[in-house]
PDB file of C-alpha atoms in Angstrom:
ATOM      1  CA  UNK M   1       1.259  14.142  13.823  1.00 91.00           C
ATOM      2  CA  UNK M   2       0.697  12.415  10.497  1.00 97.00           C
ATOM      3  CA  UNK M   3      -0.299  14.985   7.884  1.00 97.00           C
ATOM      4  CA  UNK M   4      -3.101  14.634   5.371  1.00 98.00           C
ATOM      5  CA  UNK M   5      -2.109  14.506   1.710  1.00 98.00           C
ATOM      6  CA  UNK M   6      -4.312  15.846  -1.074  1.00 98.00           C
ATOM      7  CA  UNK M   7      -4.510  15.218  -4.783  1.00 98.00           C
ATOM      8  CA  UNK M   8      -7.128  16.453  -7.257  1.00 96.00           C
ATOM      9  CA  UNK M   9      -9.433  13.494  -6.500  1.00 98.00           C
ATOM     10  CA  UNK M  10      -8.208  12.166  -3.173  1.00 98.00           C
ATOM     11  CA  UNK M  11      -7.585  12.894   0.458  1.00 98.00           C
ATOM     12  CA  UNK M  12      -5.059  10.596   2.106  1.00 98.00           C
ATOM     13  CA  UNK M  13      -5.586  10.675   5.848  1.00 98.00           C
ATOM     14  CA  UNK M  14      -4.746   8.555   8.853  1.00 98.00           C
ATOM     15  CA  UNK M  15      -7.173   5.700   9.399  1.00 98.00           C
ATOM     16  CA  UNK M  16      -9.800   6.177  12.095  1.00 97.00           C
ATOM     17  CA  UNK M  17     -11.215   3.370  14.281  1.00 98.00           C
ATOM     18  CA  UNK M  18     -14.568   4.005  12.574  1.00 98.00           C
ATOM     19  CA  UNK M  19     -13.001   2.798   9.288  1.00 98.00           C
ATOM     20  CA  UNK M  20     -12.672  -0.790  10.541  1.00 98.00           C
ATOM     21  CA  UNK M  21     -15.934  -2.075   9.060  1.00 98.00           C
ATOM     22  CA  UNK M  22     -15.122  -0.560   5.662  1.00 98.00           C
ATOM     23  CA  UNK M  23     -11.583  -1.991   5.759  1.00 98.00           C
ATOM     24  CA  UNK M  24     -12.936  -5.457   6.506  1.00 97.00           C
ATOM     25  CA  UNK M  25     -15.527  -5.178   3.733  1.00 97.00           C
ATOM     26  CA  UNK M  26     -13.147  -3.793   1.072  1.00 97.00           C
ATOM     27  CA  UNK M  27      -9.995  -5.767   1.881  1.00 95.00           C
ATOM     28  CA  UNK M  28     -12.103  -8.843   2.600  1.00 93.00           C
ATOM     29  CA  UNK M  29     -13.431  -8.890  -0.965  1.00 96.00           C
ATOM     30  CA  UNK M  30     -11.817 -11.972  -2.494  1.00 95.00           C
ATOM     31  CA  UNK M  31     -11.028  -9.965  -5.651  1.00 96.00           C
ATOM     32  CA  UNK M  32      -8.943  -7.547  -3.553  1.00 96.00           C
ATOM     33  CA  UNK M  33      -7.373 -10.089  -1.192  1.00 94.00           C
ATOM     34  CA  UNK M  34      -6.573 -12.941  -3.579  1.00 94.00           C
ATOM     35  CA  UNK M  35      -3.870 -11.264  -5.715  1.00 93.00           C
ATOM     36  CA  UNK M  36      -2.099  -9.780  -2.672  1.00 92.00           C
ATOM     37  CA  UNK M  37       0.467 -11.539  -0.531  1.00 90.00           C
ATOM     38  CA  UNK M  38      -0.479  -9.844   2.752  1.00 89.00           C
ATOM     39  CA  UNK M  39      -4.264  -9.384   2.930  1.00 92.00           C
ATOM     40  CA  UNK M  40      -5.974 -12.337   4.627  1.00 90.00           C
ATOM     41  CA  UNK M  41      -9.005 -14.056   3.171  1.00 89.00           C
ATOM     42  CA  UNK M  42     -11.428 -14.611   4.643  1.00 90.00           C
ATOM     43  CA  UNK M  43     -10.821 -11.384   6.552  1.00 91.00           C
ATOM     44  CA  UNK M  44     -11.248 -12.215  10.274  1.00 93.00           C
ATOM     45  CA  UNK M  45     -13.414 -10.097  12.561  1.00 95.00           C
ATOM     46  CA  UNK M  46     -11.370  -7.692  14.678  1.00 96.00           C
ATOM     47  CA  UNK M  47      -8.277  -7.717  12.468  1.00 96.00           C
ATOM     48  CA  UNK M  48      -9.082  -4.351  10.881  1.00 97.00           C
ATOM     49  CA  UNK M  49      -9.466  -2.703  14.297  1.00 98.00           C
ATOM     50  CA  UNK M  50      -6.155  -4.170  15.481  1.00 98.00           C
ATOM     51  CA  UNK M  51      -4.445  -3.082  12.271  1.00 97.00           C
ATOM     52  CA  UNK M  52      -5.769   0.478  12.585  1.00 98.00           C
ATOM     53  CA  UNK M  53      -4.735   0.646  16.257  1.00 98.00           C
ATOM     54  CA  UNK M  54      -1.151  -0.197  15.232  1.00 98.00           C
ATOM     55  CA  UNK M  55      -0.807   2.783  12.865  1.00 98.00           C
ATOM     56  CA  UNK M  56      -0.209   5.687  15.270  1.00 97.00           C
ATOM     57  CA  UNK M  57       2.490   3.893  17.328  1.00 98.00           C
ATOM     58  CA  UNK M  58       4.267   2.842  14.114  1.00 98.00           C
ATOM     59  CA  UNK M  59       4.138   6.407  12.799  1.00 98.00           C
ATOM     60  CA  UNK M  60       5.531   7.773  16.083  1.00 97.00           C
ATOM     61  CA  UNK M  61       8.311   5.154  15.957  1.00 97.00           C
ATOM     62  CA  UNK M  62       9.153   6.205  12.403  1.00 96.00           C
ATOM     63  CA  UNK M  63       8.728   2.693  11.007  1.00 97.00           C
ATOM     64  CA  UNK M  64       5.468   2.917   9.042  1.00 98.00           C
ATOM     65  CA  UNK M  65       3.159   5.514   7.529  1.00 98.00           C
ATOM     66  CA  UNK M  66      -0.267   4.194   6.586  1.00 98.00           C
ATOM     67  CA  UNK M  67      -2.898   6.232   4.787  1.00 98.00           C
ATOM     68  CA  UNK M  68      -6.593   5.759   4.182  1.00 98.00           C
ATOM     69  CA  UNK M  69      -7.218   6.662   0.549  1.00 98.00           C
ATOM     70  CA  UNK M  70     -10.530   8.529   0.414  1.00 98.00           C
ATOM     71  CA  UNK M  71     -12.573  10.388  -2.177  1.00 98.00           C
ATOM     72  CA  UNK M  72     -12.065  14.160  -1.947  1.00 98.00           C
ATOM     73  CA  UNK M  73     -15.718  14.606  -2.951  1.00 98.00           C
ATOM     74  CA  UNK M  74     -17.520  12.077  -0.753  1.00 98.00           C
ATOM     75  CA  UNK M  75     -15.046  10.966   1.901  1.00 98.00           C
ATOM     76  CA  UNK M  76     -15.648   7.329   0.873  1.00 98.00           C
ATOM     77  CA  UNK M  77     -12.833   4.939   1.793  1.00 98.00           C
ATOM     78  CA  UNK M  78     -11.301   3.679  -1.460  1.00 98.00           C
ATOM     79  CA  UNK M  79      -8.229   1.838  -0.220  1.00 98.00           C
ATOM     80  CA  UNK M  80      -4.934   2.098   1.612  1.00 98.00           C
ATOM     81  CA  UNK M  81      -1.323   2.961   0.851  1.00 98.00           C
ATOM     82  CA  UNK M  82       1.579   2.317   3.192  1.00 98.00           C
ATOM     83  CA  UNK M  83       5.263   2.959   3.622  1.00 98.00           C
ATOM     84  CA  UNK M  84       6.557   0.112   5.789  1.00 98.00           C
ATOM     85  CA  UNK M  85       9.912  -0.925   7.243  1.00 98.00           C
ATOM     86  CA  UNK M  86      11.157   2.645   7.003  1.00 98.00           C
ATOM     87  CA  UNK M  87      14.795   3.212   7.866  1.00 97.00           C
ATOM     88  CA  UNK M  88      16.121   6.700   8.556  1.00 94.00           C
ATOM     89  CA  UNK M  89      19.695   5.414   8.382  1.00 96.00           C
ATOM     90  CA  UNK M  90      19.253   3.852   4.960  1.00 97.00           C
ATOM     91  CA  UNK M  91      16.612   6.388   3.852  1.00 97.00           C
ATOM     92  CA  UNK M  92      14.420   3.623   2.455  1.00 98.00           C
ATOM     93  CA  UNK M  93      10.936   2.151   2.786  1.00 98.00           C
ATOM     94  CA  UNK M  94       8.711  -0.542   1.325  1.00 98.00           C
ATOM     95  CA  UNK M  95       5.513   0.490  -0.454  1.00 98.00           C
ATOM     96  CA  UNK M  96       2.243  -1.412  -0.234  1.00 97.00           C
ATOM     97  CA  UNK M  97      -1.317  -0.660  -1.325  1.00 98.00           C
ATOM     98  CA  UNK M  98      -4.772  -2.007  -2.034  1.00 97.00           C
ATOM     99  CA  UNK M  99      -7.866  -0.423  -3.575  1.00 97.00           C
ATOM    100  CA  UNK M 100     -11.541  -1.401  -3.578  1.00 97.00           C
ATOM    101  CA  UNK M 101     -12.413  -3.552  -6.582  1.00 97.00           C
ATOM    102  CA  UNK M 102     -14.988  -0.998  -7.789  1.00 97.00           C
ATOM    103  CA  UNK M 103     -12.128   1.505  -8.267  1.00 97.00           C
ATOM    104  CA  UNK M 104      -9.636  -0.705 -10.104  1.00 96.00           C
ATOM    105  CA  UNK M 105      -8.354   0.711 -13.405  1.00 95.00           C
ATOM    106  CA  UNK M 106      -9.474   4.223 -12.456  1.00 97.00           C
ATOM    107  CA  UNK M 107      -6.028   5.659 -11.670  1.00 97.00           C
ATOM    108  CA  UNK M 108      -6.912   6.021  -7.976  1.00 97.00           C
ATOM    109  CA  UNK M 109      -4.083   3.783  -6.817  1.00 97.00           C
ATOM    110  CA  UNK M 110      -1.508   5.476  -9.049  1.00 98.00           C
ATOM    111  CA  UNK M 111      -2.628   8.887  -7.811  1.00 98.00           C
ATOM    112  CA  UNK M 112      -2.361   7.823  -4.160  1.00 98.00           C
ATOM    113  CA  UNK M 113       1.018   6.161  -4.681  1.00 98.00           C
ATOM    114  CA  UNK M 114       2.352   9.304  -6.367  1.00 98.00           C
ATOM    115  CA  UNK M 115       1.280  11.451  -3.414  1.00 98.00           C
ATOM    116  CA  UNK M 116       2.934   9.111  -0.921  1.00 98.00           C
ATOM    117  CA  UNK M 117       6.162   8.981  -2.923  1.00 98.00           C
ATOM    118  CA  UNK M 118       6.318  12.801  -3.002  1.00 98.00           C
ATOM    119  CA  UNK M 119       5.660  12.915   0.770  1.00 98.00           C
ATOM    120  CA  UNK M 120       8.262  10.216   1.466  1.00 97.00           C
ATOM    121  CA  UNK M 121      10.935  12.048  -0.484  1.00 97.00           C
ATOM    122  CA  UNK M 122      10.070  15.633   0.387  1.00 96.00           C
ATOM    123  CA  UNK M 123       9.127  15.299   4.047  1.00 96.00           C
ATOM    124  CA  UNK M 124      10.677  12.058   5.284  1.00 96.00           C
ATOM    125  CA  UNK M 125      13.943  12.143   3.340  1.00 96.00           C
ATOM    126  CA  UNK M 126      13.333   8.709   1.820  1.00 97.00           C
ATOM    127  CA  UNK M 127      15.409   8.189  -1.327  1.00 97.00           C
ATOM    128  CA  UNK M 128      14.753   4.507  -2.050  1.00 98.00           C
ATOM    129  CA  UNK M 129      11.444   2.668  -2.133  1.00 98.00           C
ATOM    130  CA  UNK M 130      10.919  -0.980  -2.949  1.00 98.00           C
ATOM    131  CA  UNK M 131       7.682  -2.718  -3.798  1.00 98.00           C
ATOM    132  CA  UNK M 132       6.717  -6.297  -4.571  1.00 97.00           C
ATOM    133  CA  UNK M 133       3.807  -8.232  -6.000  1.00 97.00           C
ATOM    134  CA  UNK M 134       2.771 -11.677  -7.108  1.00 97.00           C
ATOM    135  CA  UNK M 135       3.552 -12.089 -10.835  1.00 96.00           C
ATOM    136  CA  UNK M 136      -0.142 -12.548 -11.620  1.00 94.00           C
ATOM    137  CA  UNK M 137      -1.049  -9.224  -9.991  1.00 95.00           C
ATOM    138  CA  UNK M 138      -0.768  -7.301 -13.244  1.00 95.00           C
ATOM    139  CA  UNK M 139      -2.646  -4.270 -11.903  1.00 95.00           C
ATOM    140  CA  UNK M 140      -0.233  -3.826  -9.018  1.00 96.00           C
ATOM    141  CA  UNK M 141       2.731  -4.261 -11.306  1.00 97.00           C
ATOM    142  CA  UNK M 142       1.296  -1.587 -13.620  1.00 97.00           C
ATOM    143  CA  UNK M 143       0.935   0.853 -10.685  1.00 98.00           C
ATOM    144  CA  UNK M 144       4.615   0.347  -9.855  1.00 98.00           C
ATOM    145  CA  UNK M 145       5.666   0.894 -13.458  1.00 98.00           C
ATOM    146  CA  UNK M 146       3.556   4.058 -13.816  1.00 97.00           C
ATOM    147  CA  UNK M 147       5.185   5.420 -10.626  1.00 98.00           C
ATOM    148  CA  UNK M 148       8.641   4.959 -12.130  1.00 98.00           C
ATOM    149  CA  UNK M 149       9.656   1.763 -10.335  1.00 98.00           C
ATOM    150  CA  UNK M 150      12.014  -0.506 -12.268  1.00 98.00           C
ATOM    151  CA  UNK M 151      12.113  -4.308 -12.124  1.00 98.00           C
ATOM    152  CA  UNK M 152      14.924  -5.586  -9.916  1.00 98.00           C
ATOM    153  CA  UNK M 153      14.281  -9.272  -9.622  1.00 98.00           C
ATOM    154  CA  UNK M 154      12.097 -12.249  -8.945  1.00 98.00           C
ATOM    155  CA  UNK M 155      12.141 -14.159  -5.670  1.00 98.00           C
ATOM    156  CA  UNK M 156      11.273 -17.730  -6.606  1.00 98.00           C
ATOM    157  CA  UNK M 157       8.672 -19.498  -4.446  1.00 97.00           C
ATOM    158  CA  UNK M 158       9.205 -16.777  -1.855  1.00 97.00           C
ATOM    159  CA  UNK M 159       5.799 -16.607  -0.144  1.00 96.00           C
ATOM    160  CA  UNK M 160       3.355 -19.201   1.079  1.00 95.00           C
ATOM    161  CA  UNK M 161       0.217 -17.717  -0.440  1.00 93.00           C
ATOM    162  CA  UNK M 162      -2.812 -19.572   0.867  1.00 91.00           C
ATOM    163  CA  UNK M 163      -0.959 -22.879   0.928  1.00 93.00           C
ATOM    164  CA  UNK M 164       0.945 -22.499  -2.358  1.00 95.00           C
ATOM    165  CA  UNK M 165       4.505 -21.195  -2.603  1.00 97.00           C
ATOM    166  CA  UNK M 166       4.565 -18.374  -5.144  1.00 96.00           C
ATOM    167  CA  UNK M 167       7.152 -16.065  -6.672  1.00 98.00           C
ATOM    168  CA  UNK M 168       7.353 -12.362  -5.893  1.00 98.00           C
ATOM    169  CA  UNK M 169       8.404  -9.650  -8.337  1.00 98.00           C
ATOM    170  CA  UNK M 170      10.628  -6.959  -6.839  1.00 98.00           C
ATOM    171  CA  UNK M 171      10.597  -3.386  -8.103  1.00 98.00           C
ATOM    172  CA  UNK M 172      12.663  -0.443  -6.875  1.00 98.00           C
ATOM    173  CA  UNK M 173      12.684   3.316  -7.162  1.00 98.00           C
ATOM    174  CA  UNK M 174      15.726   5.454  -6.462  1.00 98.00           C
ATOM    175  CA  UNK M 175      14.767   9.052  -5.876  1.00 95.00           C
ATOM    176  CA  UNK M 176      16.990  12.131  -6.327  1.00 91.00           C
ATOM    177  CA  UNK M 177      19.925  12.360  -3.923  1.00 81.00           C
ATOM    178  CA  UNK M 178      20.328   8.583  -3.851  1.00 84.00           C
TER     179      UNK M 178
END
């Protein structure tokens, strides 16, 4: 069973089917979706429910861990953080995240990412995490830097982002025992 993670301001918990409307509203905000390579815009009806339904099987398979980032005080959904493409053999994962526009530049994302990194290393035995972003997504790049990720490269015209091929910045973090 996927554990909850707590920080001073946050509770990271598994998503619930009842979160689907909030996911669609938050991730569907063009300000949240536009600078990301993987969040659709416009956000289609039903996609959030399908996405949430995929979480438990992926966790059981050991391939993904996806957390709802919520306020410890109010329970409000603030965003999501995910470890994807996990490999027990290689002890690695890929980190992804998004946060509601109203909570940008508040440290929420950095706090959530820190909790997931500690969980990945301490409980899952992950010793390498990679993360990527569009070069213009300065906020996401700053979250990676604050978490200790180092730049590893640039994939030129790597993703078709809403009809335009764009570069991706690659960052990596090697944890102790790597």
